Amino acid sequence: MIVIMKQNATQDQVDHMIRRIRDLGLSPHIIQGTARVVIACVGDEHLKSPEQLAVGTGVDKVIPVLARYKIASREVKPEATVVPVGPGSLGGPRLGIIAGPCTVESRTMLLETAHAVKEAGAIGLRGGAFKPRTDPYAFQGLAEEGLGYLAEAREATGLAIVTEVVSSEQVPLVARYADVLQVGARNMQNFALLSAVGRTDRTILLKRGLSADFDEFLLAAEYILSQGNSRVILCERGIRTFEQYVRFTMPIASIPALKAATHLPVICDPSHAAGRADLVEPISRAAIAAGADGLIIEVHPDPENARIDGPQSLDLPAFARLVDSCRKVAEAVGRTL
Ligand code: PEP
Ligand code: MN
């Protein structure tokens, strides 16, 4: 349910409703709109009726929220949420691109990539220090050494650092270095991890699970939001289908569908979807045309020799060309980049 307060409701009346909602065993999440306060009531609403709250003074109306994802829903918050990404942001009229290698391989390659993507117009530097690998014998990342290089690259360029956290135990360590904590596709339903990142004050980049449906994706975001962290960015990175000519299938329709269902920013990862460098730019252009708020792109100074995900990585000049070509599409749909 959401409790919509009257425009002239006093702080005392809002506080009273917050206590009433808690007494009913629900947890209140305050959304401060421009004109009025809205309180989302989260919890098991079974056996609770809107009338129990509608009688409160200062309450305009109480409406049930149909979506199971309450805090994430546009029904509760019609205006777009702008989420910080280091000194920049995602979710406003200006699009943002996060770029960098799949994994941090060395200090030199990371710094070279960071300077190049910054120069081309990126707002964030990606790079995994902890990699969730399907194969237990594959390279798992440089761990804390890699986080140190990422922090150094931020110092050198001012780019926001986006890096993956693969387990709840690692959250405090990764949060010490990163501006944005990435929850990867394989962890989208790791509920302990979602709750742990929800208790931090970092921005969270949540990737769609390879086999997760639309509601499961939004409910995963809701896990984070329900812990009090409102800085969530959704990332469509492609889903598993019968197709073999791409690594995953990019469901372009999910971008406008997500944007309609939630106020959170939605970005696209064309690199993991395609698995092939030649498809990265066209998918990026399609995603922006479809309303994406940004992109996350794998970029490597020498894709042929990349330790992970070389075939889908753009080299530095190709990334600069992608930014220029996406800028034109952004302008065509009334955004800037
Ligand atoms: C990645 O970003 O390198 C990654 C492993 O992505 P995903 O979780 O989408 O597979
Ligand atoms: Mn990768």
Short mmCIF file of C-alpha atoms and ligand atoms in Angstrom, two decimals:
data_model
loop_
_atom_site.label_atom_id
_atom_site.label_comp_id
_atom_site.label_asym_id
_atom_site.label_seq_id
_atom_site.Cartn_x
_atom_site.Cartn_y
_atom_site.Cartn_z
CA MET A 1 0.00 0.00 0.00
CA ILE A 2 1.02 3.59 -0.38
CA VAL A 3 -0.17 6.36 1.88
CA ILE A 4 -0.42 9.66 0.04
CA MET A 5 -0.38 12.57 2.47
CA LYS A 6 -2.28 15.79 1.77
CA GLN A 7 -0.26 18.68 0.35
CA ASN A 8 -0.55 20.60 3.62
CA ALA A 9 0.07 17.63 5.93
CA THR A 10 2.25 18.56 8.91
CA GLN A 11 5.41 16.75 9.99
CA ASP A 12 3.54 15.57 13.12
CA GLN A 13 0.88 13.96 10.95
CA VAL A 14 3.53 12.25 8.83
CA ASP A 15 5.31 11.02 11.98
CA HIS A 16 2.02 9.73 13.34
CA MET A 17 1.39 7.72 10.17
CA ILE A 18 4.91 6.31 10.29
CA ARG A 19 4.19 5.00 13.80
CA ARG A 20 0.78 3.61 12.74
CA ILE A 21 2.37 1.78 9.80
CA ARG A 22 5.02 0.26 12.10
CA ASP A 23 2.30 -0.77 14.59
CA LEU A 24 0.63 -2.71 11.77
CA GLY A 25 3.88 -4.64 11.30
CA LEU A 26 4.79 -2.90 8.03
CA SER A 27 7.87 -0.85 7.37
CA PRO A 28 7.45 2.72 6.13
CA HIS A 29 9.63 4.17 3.35
CA ILE A 30 9.26 7.91 2.98
CA ILE A 31 9.28 9.39 -0.49
CA GLN A 32 9.58 13.16 -0.38
CA GLY A 33 7.90 14.38 -3.57
CA THR A 34 7.98 17.98 -4.74
CA ALA A 35 4.43 18.69 -3.58
CA ARG A 36 3.65 16.04 -0.97
CA VAL A 37 4.93 13.15 1.07
CA VAL A 38 4.18 9.59 0.03
CA ILE A 39 4.82 6.69 2.39
CA ALA A 40 5.33 3.25 0.88
CA CYS A 41 4.34 0.51 3.32
CA VAL A 42 6.41 -2.55 2.82
CA GLY A 43 5.88 -5.96 4.32
CA ASP A 44 3.40 -8.72 4.18
CA GLU A 45 0.14 -6.91 3.48
CA HIS A 46 -1.95 -9.99 3.91
CA LEU A 47 -4.93 -9.20 6.17
CA LYS A 48 -4.08 -5.48 6.28
CA SER A 49 -6.69 -3.24 4.73
CA PRO A 50 -6.22 0.29 3.37
CA GLU A 51 -9.03 1.55 5.66
CA GLN A 52 -6.81 0.98 8.69
CA LEU A 53 -4.58 3.80 7.47
CA ALA A 54 -7.01 5.96 5.49
CA VAL A 55 -8.58 7.42 8.66
CA GLY A 56 -5.32 9.11 9.77
CA THR A 57 -5.35 12.92 9.85
CA GLY A 58 -3.39 14.47 7.03
CA VAL A 59 -3.90 11.41 4.83
CA ASP A 60 -5.27 12.11 1.37
CA LYS A 61 -5.69 8.53 0.21
CA VAL A 62 -4.33 5.04 0.61
CA ILE A 63 -3.97 2.94 -2.49
CA PRO A 64 -2.89 -0.64 -2.91
CA VAL A 65 0.19 -1.08 -5.08
CA LEU A 66 -0.38 -3.76 -7.64
CA ALA A 67 3.25 -4.48 -8.40
CA ARG A 68 5.01 -6.81 -5.97
CA TYR A 69 8.03 -4.52 -6.16
CA LYS A 70 6.73 -1.61 -4.12
CA ILE A 71 9.64 0.78 -3.63
CA ALA A 72 10.95 0.17 -7.13
CA SER A 73 7.57 0.79 -8.73
CA ARG A 74 6.64 3.87 -10.76
CA GLU A 75 3.19 3.63 -9.21
CA VAL A 76 4.79 4.79 -5.96
CA LYS A 77 7.25 7.29 -7.45
CA PRO A 78 6.33 8.58 -10.89
CA GLU A 79 9.41 10.77 -11.32
CA ALA A 80 12.73 9.27 -12.43
CA THR A 81 15.38 8.60 -9.78
CA VAL A 82 18.79 10.05 -10.52
CA VAL A 83 21.50 7.89 -8.98
CA PRO A 84 25.05 9.11 -8.28
CA VAL A 85 27.95 7.47 -10.08
CA GLY A 86 30.97 9.08 -8.43
CA PRO A 87 30.91 12.74 -9.42
CA GLY A 88 28.43 12.00 -12.26
CA SER A 89 25.01 10.37 -12.27
CA LEU A 90 22.64 8.15 -14.22
CA GLY A 91 18.90 8.52 -14.68
CA GLY A 92 18.72 12.18 -15.70
CA PRO A 93 18.53 13.62 -19.22
CA ARG A 94 22.27 13.14 -19.74
CA LEU A 95 23.32 9.56 -20.55
CA GLY A 96 26.42 8.05 -19.00
CA ILE A 97 28.84 5.39 -20.16
CA ILE A 98 30.85 3.11 -17.89
CA ALA A 99 33.74 1.41 -19.68
CA GLY A 100 36.78 -0.69 -18.95
CA PRO A 101 38.15 -4.19 -19.01
CA CYS A 102 36.28 -7.29 -17.92
CA THR A 103 38.92 -7.79 -15.27
CA VAL A 104 41.78 -5.73 -13.88
CA GLU A 105 44.84 -7.49 -15.30
CA SER A 106 47.63 -5.13 -14.32
CA ARG A 107 48.26 -1.58 -13.16
CA THR A 108 49.54 -0.43 -16.56
CA MET A 109 46.69 -1.80 -18.65
CA LEU A 110 44.13 -0.40 -16.23
CA LEU A 111 45.63 3.09 -16.20
CA GLU A 112 46.00 3.12 -19.97
CA THR A 113 42.36 2.08 -20.40
CA ALA A 114 41.16 4.56 -17.75
CA HIS A 115 42.82 7.55 -19.44
CA ALA A 116 41.51 6.50 -22.87
CA VAL A 117 37.88 5.94 -21.82
CA LYS A 118 37.88 9.17 -19.83
CA GLU A 119 39.17 11.02 -22.88
CA ALA A 120 36.44 9.41 -25.03
CA GLY A 121 33.72 10.59 -22.61
CA ALA A 122 33.07 7.79 -20.07
CA ILE A 123 31.89 8.72 -16.55
CA GLY A 124 32.91 5.46 -14.90
CA LEU A 125 35.66 2.85 -15.09
CA ARG A 126 34.62 -0.79 -14.84
CA GLY A 127 36.94 -3.68 -14.02
CA GLY A 128 36.46 -6.81 -11.97
CA ALA A 129 38.86 -7.54 -9.13
CA PHE A 130 36.73 -10.49 -7.99
CA LYS A 131 35.37 -12.45 -10.95
CA PRO A 132 32.47 -14.91 -10.70
CA ARG A 133 33.77 -17.58 -13.12
CA THR A 134 31.72 -20.49 -14.35
CA ASP A 135 34.90 -22.58 -14.45
CA PRO A 136 36.47 -22.97 -10.98
CA TYR A 137 39.95 -23.25 -12.55
CA ALA A 138 39.66 -20.02 -14.57
CA PHE A 139 41.37 -16.77 -13.47
CA GLN A 140 39.36 -15.31 -10.59
CA GLY A 141 40.78 -11.77 -10.58
CA LEU A 142 43.52 -9.91 -8.72
CA ALA A 143 41.34 -9.40 -5.62
CA GLU A 144 42.47 -6.56 -3.31
CA GLU A 145 45.50 -5.79 -5.47
CA GLY A 146 43.08 -5.06 -8.34
CA LEU A 147 40.94 -2.84 -6.10
CA GLY A 148 44.06 -0.82 -5.31
CA TYR A 149 44.73 -0.24 -9.03
CA LEU A 150 41.11 0.83 -9.52
CA ALA A 151 41.45 3.36 -6.70
CA GLU A 152 44.65 4.65 -8.28
CA ALA A 153 42.87 5.01 -11.64
CA ARG A 154 40.13 7.06 -9.95
CA GLU A 155 42.80 9.34 -8.45
CA ALA A 156 44.40 9.77 -11.86
CA THR A 157 41.25 10.36 -13.92
CA GLY A 158 38.34 11.29 -11.63
CA LEU A 159 36.30 8.39 -13.08
CA ALA A 160 33.86 6.59 -10.78
CA ILE A 161 34.93 3.03 -10.00
CA VAL A 162 32.48 0.23 -10.80
CA THR A 163 33.51 -3.23 -9.64
CA GLU A 164 31.83 -6.48 -8.77
CA VAL A 165 31.24 -7.88 -5.32
CA VAL A 166 30.63 -11.62 -5.37
CA SER A 167 29.78 -12.42 -1.76
CA SER A 168 28.26 -10.71 1.28
CA GLU A 169 31.50 -11.14 3.26
CA GLN A 170 33.35 -9.04 0.67
CA VAL A 171 30.95 -6.10 0.79
CA PRO A 172 32.88 -3.98 3.37
CA LEU A 173 36.19 -4.51 1.52
CA VAL A 174 34.88 -3.70 -1.95
CA ALA A 175 32.82 -0.76 -0.64
CA ARG A 176 36.02 0.79 0.76
CA TYR A 177 37.41 1.11 -2.78
CA ALA A 178 34.43 1.35 -5.13
CA ASP A 179 31.90 4.05 -5.93
CA VAL A 180 29.52 1.53 -7.47
CA LEU A 181 29.16 -2.10 -6.37
CA GLN A 182 28.22 -4.40 -9.22
CA VAL A 183 26.04 -7.42 -8.45
CA GLY A 184 26.59 -9.77 -11.36
CA ALA A 185 24.08 -11.78 -13.34
CA ARG A 186 25.03 -15.00 -11.57
CA ASN A 187 24.31 -13.39 -8.21
CA MET A 188 21.06 -11.62 -9.05
CA GLN A 189 19.15 -13.93 -6.73
CA ASN A 190 21.79 -14.15 -4.01
CA PHE A 191 19.41 -12.65 -1.49
CA ALA A 192 21.98 -12.38 1.30
CA LEU A 193 24.25 -10.39 -1.02
CA LEU A 194 21.38 -8.16 -2.18
CA SER A 195 20.49 -7.38 1.43
CA ALA A 196 24.13 -6.75 2.34
CA VAL A 197 24.67 -4.23 -0.47
CA GLY A 198 21.31 -2.69 0.47
CA ARG A 199 22.79 -1.80 3.86
CA THR A 200 25.65 0.21 2.30
CA ASP A 201 25.57 3.79 1.06
CA ARG A 202 27.16 2.84 -2.28
CA THR A 203 25.39 2.89 -5.62
CA ILE A 204 24.50 -0.63 -6.73
CA LEU A 205 24.62 -1.79 -10.35
CA LEU A 206 22.32 -4.81 -10.49
CA LYS A 207 22.64 -7.01 -13.56
CA ARG A 208 19.77 -9.13 -14.79
CA GLY A 209 20.23 -12.84 -14.20
CA LEU A 210 20.79 -14.89 -17.35
CA SER A 211 17.51 -16.73 -16.80
CA ALA A 212 15.64 -14.25 -14.63
CA ASP A 213 12.30 -12.95 -15.78
CA PHE A 214 11.17 -9.34 -15.62
CA ASP A 215 9.49 -9.57 -12.19
CA GLU A 216 12.36 -11.53 -10.66
CA PHE A 217 14.74 -8.79 -11.79
CA LEU A 218 12.62 -6.05 -10.22
CA LEU A 219 12.11 -8.06 -7.04
CA ALA A 220 15.90 -8.43 -6.75
CA ALA A 221 16.15 -4.61 -6.94
CA GLU A 222 13.44 -4.45 -4.28
CA TYR A 223 15.61 -6.52 -1.91
CA ILE A 224 18.27 -3.80 -2.10
CA LEU A 225 15.80 -0.92 -1.81
CA SER A 226 14.00 -2.52 1.13
CA GLN A 227 17.22 -2.33 3.17
CA GLY A 228 17.24 1.45 2.80
CA ASN A 229 19.56 1.91 -0.19
CA SER A 230 17.75 3.85 -2.90
CA ARG A 231 20.76 4.07 -5.23
CA VAL A 232 20.06 1.21 -7.58
CA ILE A 233 20.79 1.03 -11.31
CA LEU A 234 19.32 -1.83 -13.33
CA CYS A 235 21.43 -3.34 -16.09
CA GLU A 236 19.97 -5.39 -18.94
CA ARG A 237 22.82 -7.66 -20.08
CA GLY A 238 20.98 -10.23 -22.16
CA ILE A 239 19.27 -13.50 -21.37
CA ARG A 240 19.79 -17.12 -22.31
CA THR A 241 17.80 -18.33 -25.29
CA PHE A 242 18.22 -21.02 -27.95
CA GLU A 243 20.26 -18.62 -30.12
CA GLN A 244 23.87 -19.57 -30.71
CA TYR A 245 25.20 -16.73 -32.88
CA VAL A 246 25.29 -14.42 -29.86
CA ARG A 247 26.48 -15.21 -26.34
CA PHE A 248 23.16 -14.10 -24.85
CA THR A 249 20.11 -12.46 -26.42
CA MET A 250 19.55 -8.75 -25.80
CA PRO A 251 15.83 -8.18 -25.20
CA ILE A 252 15.66 -4.56 -26.33
CA ALA A 253 11.98 -4.40 -25.33
CA SER A 254 12.91 -4.85 -21.69
CA ILE A 255 14.49 -1.38 -21.67
CA PRO A 256 11.29 0.61 -22.30
CA ALA A 257 9.30 -1.98 -20.30
CA LEU A 258 11.60 -1.53 -17.27
CA LYS A 259 11.52 2.24 -17.66
CA ALA A 260 7.71 2.09 -17.54
CA ALA A 261 7.60 -0.22 -14.52
CA THR A 262 10.21 1.49 -12.35
CA HIS A 263 11.65 4.94 -11.65
CA LEU A 264 15.18 3.51 -11.35
CA PRO A 265 17.79 4.15 -14.07
CA VAL A 266 18.15 1.38 -16.65
CA ILE A 267 21.37 0.80 -18.55
CA CYS A 268 22.44 -1.76 -21.14
CA ASP A 269 25.49 -4.02 -21.28
CA PRO A 270 25.82 -4.92 -24.97
CA SER A 271 29.22 -6.59 -24.48
CA HIS A 272 28.05 -9.60 -22.47
CA ALA A 273 24.86 -9.87 -24.50
CA ALA A 274 26.65 -10.03 -27.84
CA GLY A 275 29.85 -11.81 -26.88
CA ARG A 276 31.21 -10.29 -30.11
CA ALA A 277 32.86 -6.91 -30.51
CA ASP A 278 31.26 -6.23 -33.91
CA LEU A 279 27.74 -6.20 -32.40
CA VAL A 280 28.53 -3.93 -29.45
CA GLU A 281 28.06 -0.60 -31.20
CA PRO A 282 24.77 -1.46 -33.00
CA ILE A 283 23.25 -2.87 -29.80
CA SER A 284 24.38 0.24 -27.91
CA ARG A 285 22.67 2.48 -30.45
CA ALA A 286 19.48 0.42 -30.27
CA ALA A 287 19.48 0.54 -26.45
CA ILE A 288 19.81 4.33 -26.42
CA ALA A 289 17.08 4.67 -29.02
CA ALA A 290 14.89 2.46 -26.80
CA GLY A 291 15.37 4.77 -23.80
CA ALA A 292 18.37 3.41 -21.88
CA ASP A 293 19.98 5.82 -19.42
CA GLY A 294 23.46 4.61 -20.18
CA LEU A 295 25.77 1.79 -21.18
CA ILE A 296 28.45 -0.39 -19.64
CA ILE A 297 31.00 -1.48 -22.22
CA GLU A 298 34.00 -3.81 -22.08
CA VAL A 299 37.11 -2.06 -23.40
CA HIS A 300 40.66 -3.42 -23.51
CA PRO A 301 43.86 -1.93 -24.94
CA ASP A 302 44.70 -5.27 -26.56
CA PRO A 303 41.54 -7.41 -26.84
CA GLU A 304 43.40 -10.24 -28.57
CA ASN A 305 45.43 -10.82 -25.42
CA ALA A 306 42.74 -10.11 -22.83
CA ARG A 307 42.61 -12.62 -19.96
CA ILE A 308 38.80 -12.64 -19.96
CA ASP A 309 36.16 -11.68 -22.52
CA GLY A 310 38.57 -10.54 -25.25
CA PRO A 311 36.24 -11.41 -28.19
CA GLN A 312 33.59 -8.98 -26.94
CA SER A 313 35.99 -6.21 -25.87
CA LEU A 314 36.42 -3.04 -27.94
CA ASP A 315 39.90 -1.62 -28.38
CA LEU A 316 40.48 1.98 -27.38
CA PRO A 317 39.82 3.62 -30.80
CA ALA A 318 36.67 1.51 -31.32
CA PHE A 319 35.35 2.70 -27.96
CA ALA A 320 35.90 6.34 -28.93
CA ARG A 321 34.02 5.73 -32.19
CA LEU A 322 31.16 4.08 -30.27
CA VAL A 323 30.77 7.14 -28.02
CA ASP A 324 30.58 9.47 -31.03
CA SER A 325 28.07 7.30 -32.81
CA CYS A 326 25.91 6.88 -29.68
CA ARG A 327 25.95 10.63 -29.09
CA LYS A 328 24.09 11.13 -32.37
CA VAL A 329 21.41 8.64 -31.37
CA ALA A 330 21.12 10.27 -27.93
CA GLU A 331 20.51 13.63 -29.55
CA ALA A 332 17.95 12.12 -31.91
CA VAL A 333 15.91 10.94 -28.90
CA GLY A 334 16.22 14.19 -26.96
CA ARG A 335 19.04 13.23 -24.61
CA THR A 336 22.68 14.27 -24.33
CA LEU A 337 25.81 12.19 -23.88
C1 PEP B 1 31.03 -8.69 -16.07
O1 PEP B 1 30.48 -7.58 -16.01
O2 PEP B 1 32.22 -8.87 -16.38
C2 PEP B 1 30.18 -9.88 -15.84
C3 PEP B 1 30.70 -11.02 -15.37
O3 PEP B 1 28.91 -9.67 -16.21
P1 PEP B 1 27.59 -10.58 -15.99
O4 PEP B 1 27.44 -10.71 -14.51
O5 PEP B 1 26.52 -9.76 -16.64
O6 PEP B 1 27.85 -11.88 -16.69
MN MN B 2 33.12 -9.72 -18.70
#
